[in-house]
XYZ file of C-alpha atoms in Angstrom:
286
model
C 13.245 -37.054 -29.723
C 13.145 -33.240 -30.830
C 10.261 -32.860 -29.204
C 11.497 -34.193 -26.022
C 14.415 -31.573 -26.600
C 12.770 -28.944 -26.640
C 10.946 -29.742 -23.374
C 14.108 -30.466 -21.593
C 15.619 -26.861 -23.251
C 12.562 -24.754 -22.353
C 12.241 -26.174 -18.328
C 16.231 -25.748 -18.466
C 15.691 -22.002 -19.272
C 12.839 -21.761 -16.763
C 14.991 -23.173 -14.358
C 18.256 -20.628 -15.139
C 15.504 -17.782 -14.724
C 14.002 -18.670 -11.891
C 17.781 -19.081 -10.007
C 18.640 -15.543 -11.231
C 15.171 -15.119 -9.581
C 16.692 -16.549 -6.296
C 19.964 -15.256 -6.538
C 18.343 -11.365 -6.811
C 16.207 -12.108 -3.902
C 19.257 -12.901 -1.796
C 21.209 -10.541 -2.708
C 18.435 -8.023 -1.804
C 18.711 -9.120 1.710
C 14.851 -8.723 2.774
C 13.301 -11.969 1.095
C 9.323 -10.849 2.000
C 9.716 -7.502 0.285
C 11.947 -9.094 -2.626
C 9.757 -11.586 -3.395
C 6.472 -8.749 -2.668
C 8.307 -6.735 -5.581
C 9.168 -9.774 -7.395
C 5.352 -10.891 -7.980
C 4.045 -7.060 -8.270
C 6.682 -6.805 -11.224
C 5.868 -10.235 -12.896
C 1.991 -8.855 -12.952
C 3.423 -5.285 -14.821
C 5.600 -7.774 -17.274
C 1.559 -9.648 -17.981
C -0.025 -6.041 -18.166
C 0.815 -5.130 -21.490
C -1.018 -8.583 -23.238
C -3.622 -8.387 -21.074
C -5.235 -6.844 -24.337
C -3.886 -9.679 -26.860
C -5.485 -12.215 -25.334
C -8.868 -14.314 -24.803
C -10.645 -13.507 -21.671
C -11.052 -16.608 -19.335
C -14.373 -19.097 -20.482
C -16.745 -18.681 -17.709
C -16.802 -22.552 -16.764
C -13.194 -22.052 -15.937
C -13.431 -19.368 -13.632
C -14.092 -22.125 -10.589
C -10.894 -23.474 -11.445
C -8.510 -20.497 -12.011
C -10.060 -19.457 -8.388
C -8.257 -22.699 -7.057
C -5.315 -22.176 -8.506
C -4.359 -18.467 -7.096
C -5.916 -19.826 -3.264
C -3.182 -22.626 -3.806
C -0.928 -20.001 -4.800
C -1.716 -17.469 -2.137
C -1.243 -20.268 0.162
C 1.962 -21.776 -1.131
C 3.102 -17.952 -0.431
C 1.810 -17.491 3.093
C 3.561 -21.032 4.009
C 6.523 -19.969 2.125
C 7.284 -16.894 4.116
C 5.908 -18.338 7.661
C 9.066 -20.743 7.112
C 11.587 -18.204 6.143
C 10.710 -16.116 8.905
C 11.056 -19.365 11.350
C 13.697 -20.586 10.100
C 17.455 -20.259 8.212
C 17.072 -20.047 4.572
C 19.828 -22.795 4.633
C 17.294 -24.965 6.910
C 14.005 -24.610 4.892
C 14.837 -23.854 1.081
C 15.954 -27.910 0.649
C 12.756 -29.164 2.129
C 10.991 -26.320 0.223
C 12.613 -27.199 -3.146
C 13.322 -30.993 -2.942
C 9.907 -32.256 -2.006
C 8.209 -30.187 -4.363
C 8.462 -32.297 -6.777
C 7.673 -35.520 -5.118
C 4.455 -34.033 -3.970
C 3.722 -33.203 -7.549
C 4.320 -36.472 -8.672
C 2.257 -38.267 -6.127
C -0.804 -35.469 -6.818
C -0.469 -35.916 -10.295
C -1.763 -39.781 -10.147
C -5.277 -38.832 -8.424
C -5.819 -35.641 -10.415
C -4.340 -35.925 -13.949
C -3.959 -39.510 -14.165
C -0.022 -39.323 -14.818
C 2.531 -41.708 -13.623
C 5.928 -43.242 -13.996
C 7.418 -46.937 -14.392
C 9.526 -47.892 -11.441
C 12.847 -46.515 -13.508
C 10.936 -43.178 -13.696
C 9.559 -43.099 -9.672
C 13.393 -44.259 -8.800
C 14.574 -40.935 -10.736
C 12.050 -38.900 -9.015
C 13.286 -40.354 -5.822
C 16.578 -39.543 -6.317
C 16.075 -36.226 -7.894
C 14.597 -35.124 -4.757
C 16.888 -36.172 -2.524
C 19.555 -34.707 -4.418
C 18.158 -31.319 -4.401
C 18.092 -31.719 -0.583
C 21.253 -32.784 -0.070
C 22.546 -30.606 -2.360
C 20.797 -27.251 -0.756
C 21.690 -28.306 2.595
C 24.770 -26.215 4.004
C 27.997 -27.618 5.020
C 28.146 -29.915 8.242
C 29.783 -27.377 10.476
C 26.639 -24.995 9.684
C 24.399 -27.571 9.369
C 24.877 -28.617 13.383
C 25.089 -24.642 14.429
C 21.656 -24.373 13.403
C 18.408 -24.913 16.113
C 16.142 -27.264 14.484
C 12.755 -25.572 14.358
C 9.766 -28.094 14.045
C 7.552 -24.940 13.454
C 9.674 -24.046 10.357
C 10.490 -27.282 8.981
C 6.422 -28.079 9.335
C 5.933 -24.437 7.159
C 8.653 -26.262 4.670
C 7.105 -29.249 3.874
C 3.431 -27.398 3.707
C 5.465 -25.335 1.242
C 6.389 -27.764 -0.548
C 2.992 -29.275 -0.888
C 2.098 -25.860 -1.717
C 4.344 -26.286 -4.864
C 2.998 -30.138 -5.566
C -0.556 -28.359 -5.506
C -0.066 -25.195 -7.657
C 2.003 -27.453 -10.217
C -0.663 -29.948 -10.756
C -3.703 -27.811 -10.388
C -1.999 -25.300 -12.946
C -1.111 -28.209 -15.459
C -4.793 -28.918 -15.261
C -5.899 -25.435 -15.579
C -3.523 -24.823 -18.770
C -4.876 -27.799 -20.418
C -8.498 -27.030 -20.008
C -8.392 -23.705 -21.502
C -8.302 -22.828 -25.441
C -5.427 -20.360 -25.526
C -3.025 -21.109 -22.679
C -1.771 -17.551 -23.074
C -4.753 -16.626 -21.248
C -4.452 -18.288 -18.073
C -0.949 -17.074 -17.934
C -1.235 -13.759 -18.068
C -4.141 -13.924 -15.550
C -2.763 -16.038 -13.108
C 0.405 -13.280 -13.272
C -2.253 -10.273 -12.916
C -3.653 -11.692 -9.966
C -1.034 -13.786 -8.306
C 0.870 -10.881 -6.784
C -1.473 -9.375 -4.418
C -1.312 -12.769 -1.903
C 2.310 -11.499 -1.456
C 1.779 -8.028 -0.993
C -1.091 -8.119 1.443
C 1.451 -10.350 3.826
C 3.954 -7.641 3.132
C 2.260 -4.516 3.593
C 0.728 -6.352 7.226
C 4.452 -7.352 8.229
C 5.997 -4.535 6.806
C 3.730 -1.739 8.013
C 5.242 1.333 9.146
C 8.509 0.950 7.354
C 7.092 -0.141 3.692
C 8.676 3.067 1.807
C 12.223 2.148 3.801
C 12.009 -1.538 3.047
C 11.364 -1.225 -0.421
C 13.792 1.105 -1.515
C 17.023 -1.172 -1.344
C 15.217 -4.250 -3.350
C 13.156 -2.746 -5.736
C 15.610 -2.543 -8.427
C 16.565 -6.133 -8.264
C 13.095 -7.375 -7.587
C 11.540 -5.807 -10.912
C 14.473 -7.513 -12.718
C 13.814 -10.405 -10.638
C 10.154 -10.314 -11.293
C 10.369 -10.469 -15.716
C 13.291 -13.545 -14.914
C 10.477 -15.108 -13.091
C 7.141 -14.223 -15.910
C 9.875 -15.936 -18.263
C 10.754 -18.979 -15.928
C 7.119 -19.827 -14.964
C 5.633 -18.873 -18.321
C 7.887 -21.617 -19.837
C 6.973 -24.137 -17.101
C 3.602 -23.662 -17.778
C 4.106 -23.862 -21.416
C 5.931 -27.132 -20.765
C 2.943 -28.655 -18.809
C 1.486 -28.866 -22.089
C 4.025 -31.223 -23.886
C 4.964 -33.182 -21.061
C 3.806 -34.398 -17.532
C 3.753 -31.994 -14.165
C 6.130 -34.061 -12.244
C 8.592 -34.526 -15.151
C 8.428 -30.724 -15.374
C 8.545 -29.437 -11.421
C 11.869 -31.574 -10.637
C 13.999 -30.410 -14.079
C 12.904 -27.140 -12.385
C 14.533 -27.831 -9.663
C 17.880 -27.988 -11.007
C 17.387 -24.277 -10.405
C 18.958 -24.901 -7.036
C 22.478 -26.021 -8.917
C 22.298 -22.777 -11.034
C 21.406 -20.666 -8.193
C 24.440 -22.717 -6.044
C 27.213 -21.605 -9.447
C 25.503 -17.847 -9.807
C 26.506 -18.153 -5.290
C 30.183 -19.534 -6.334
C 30.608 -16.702 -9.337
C 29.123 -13.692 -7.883
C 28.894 -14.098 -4.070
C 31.822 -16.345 -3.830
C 30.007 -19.112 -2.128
C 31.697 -22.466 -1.796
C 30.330 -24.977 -3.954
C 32.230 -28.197 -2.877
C 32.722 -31.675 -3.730
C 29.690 -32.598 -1.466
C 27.401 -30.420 -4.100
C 29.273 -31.915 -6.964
C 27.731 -35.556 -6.285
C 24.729 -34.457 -5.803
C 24.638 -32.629 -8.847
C 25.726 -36.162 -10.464
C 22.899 -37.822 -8.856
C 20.494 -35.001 -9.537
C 21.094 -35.758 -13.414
C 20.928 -39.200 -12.716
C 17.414 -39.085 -11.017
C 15.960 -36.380 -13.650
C 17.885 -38.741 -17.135
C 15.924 -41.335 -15.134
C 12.723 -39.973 -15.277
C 13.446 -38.620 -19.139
C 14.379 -41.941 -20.405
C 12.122 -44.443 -18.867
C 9.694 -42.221 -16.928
């Protein structure tokens, strides 16, 4: 039981980080250059124990290679949907099939699975997230529904279902899982900036100016957030892991209601219900 605790605490903090994450990024305005100086300042937060830890063993080189593509990729898809569609539009789909793609990924490559009580919790976790990211009705039917963006979404979110499983696999193959974290945050960033500096070109210095205080901050809340989560694939399995990160949506939806007086709404309260529902599910008889 403690230990199950303390895997429930640590993806909990990961996934209060990585809404102040969000909630920075928003607040920032331009999401591409947030998120560039996001990444760039999680690989300056990895710098420093770059010289504390193990090198990477040779034989897992191959791997760690297929873990930043999938990353680089998840990225590209990422910010092809937010630039084709409302934030409002793509971020559920992003976030709340996530973790049913890891889950389903997680059978074929690291031989995890649930008992029907558990896949009914993941199933519902999921949809809650979605339902509970969506905007209200009235904004919901303003919007243009854009087949491009929503496709971008959901190869997001298989983008997260990939770089969760393949990192739980890296992180347990390696001696010192320090090591592949503070590579994987050394490297990770330059997917992002490459996009940024080719969509951003001409007006980098300009764009950058207004976010870069919030993304550094934004970028040690997210070393912390993923650092945990990939900590936590250790003790516990991917699936289990990517949806209690996911509640990251309700904290990001209460740091909205606080701070940028966002509605939060009875709507958002059931689905909160049912998102704790789904992920006790999973806990308890997963």
């Amino acid at each position: 039981m403690a230990s199950d605790l303390f895997v429930l605490f640590i993806c909990l903090v990961s996934a209060v980080t990585v809404a102040a994450v969000g909630f920075l990024i928003k607040r920032g305005g331009d999401v591409l250059v947030a998120r560039s100086v996001m990444s760039f300042g999680m690989g300056l937060s990895a710098l420093p124990f770059v010289f504390f830890v193990p090198p990477l063993p040779t034989d897992i080189l191959p791997l760690f290679a297929l873990a930043v593509a999938i990353h680089w990729v998840y990225q590209t898809a990422m910010i092809s949907a937010l630039h084709r569609g409302d934030l409002s539009l793509v971020f559920p789909v992003m976030r709340g099939l996530g973790p049913l793609f890891a889950g389903l990924l997680a059978i074929f490559v690291l031989g995890e699975t649930f008992t029907p009580a558990g896949w009914i919790g993941l199933f519902l976790t999921s949809a809650a997230v979605i339902v509970f990211a969506l905007p209200s009705g009235t904004d919901l039917g303003r919007q243009q529904l854009d087949r491009q963006a929503l496709f971008y979404a959901a190869l997001t979110a298989m983008g997260i279902g990939a770089y969760t499983v393949t990192d739980a696999w890296v992180i347990r193959e390696v001696p010192v899982a320090s090591t592949f974290i503070v590579w994987l945050f050394l490297v990770d960033w330059t997917g992002v900036a490459v996009v940024t500096v080719f969509r951003r070109w001409g007006r980098l210095i300009s764009s950058f100016k207004p976010v870069l205080k919030d993304g550094l901050i934004g970028g040690i809340f997210g070393a912390v957030s993923y650092a945990l989560a990939l900590y936590a694939f250790t003790l516990t399995d991917a699936a289990l892991v990517a949806a209690l990160r996911e509640t990251s949506v309700v904290f990001a939806a209460a740091m909205g209601a606080v701070w940028l007086k966002e509605g939060f709404g009875t709507r958002r309260i059931l689905a909160a219900s049912v998102l704790a529902a789904g992920l006790l599910l999973m806990q308890v008889y997963g």
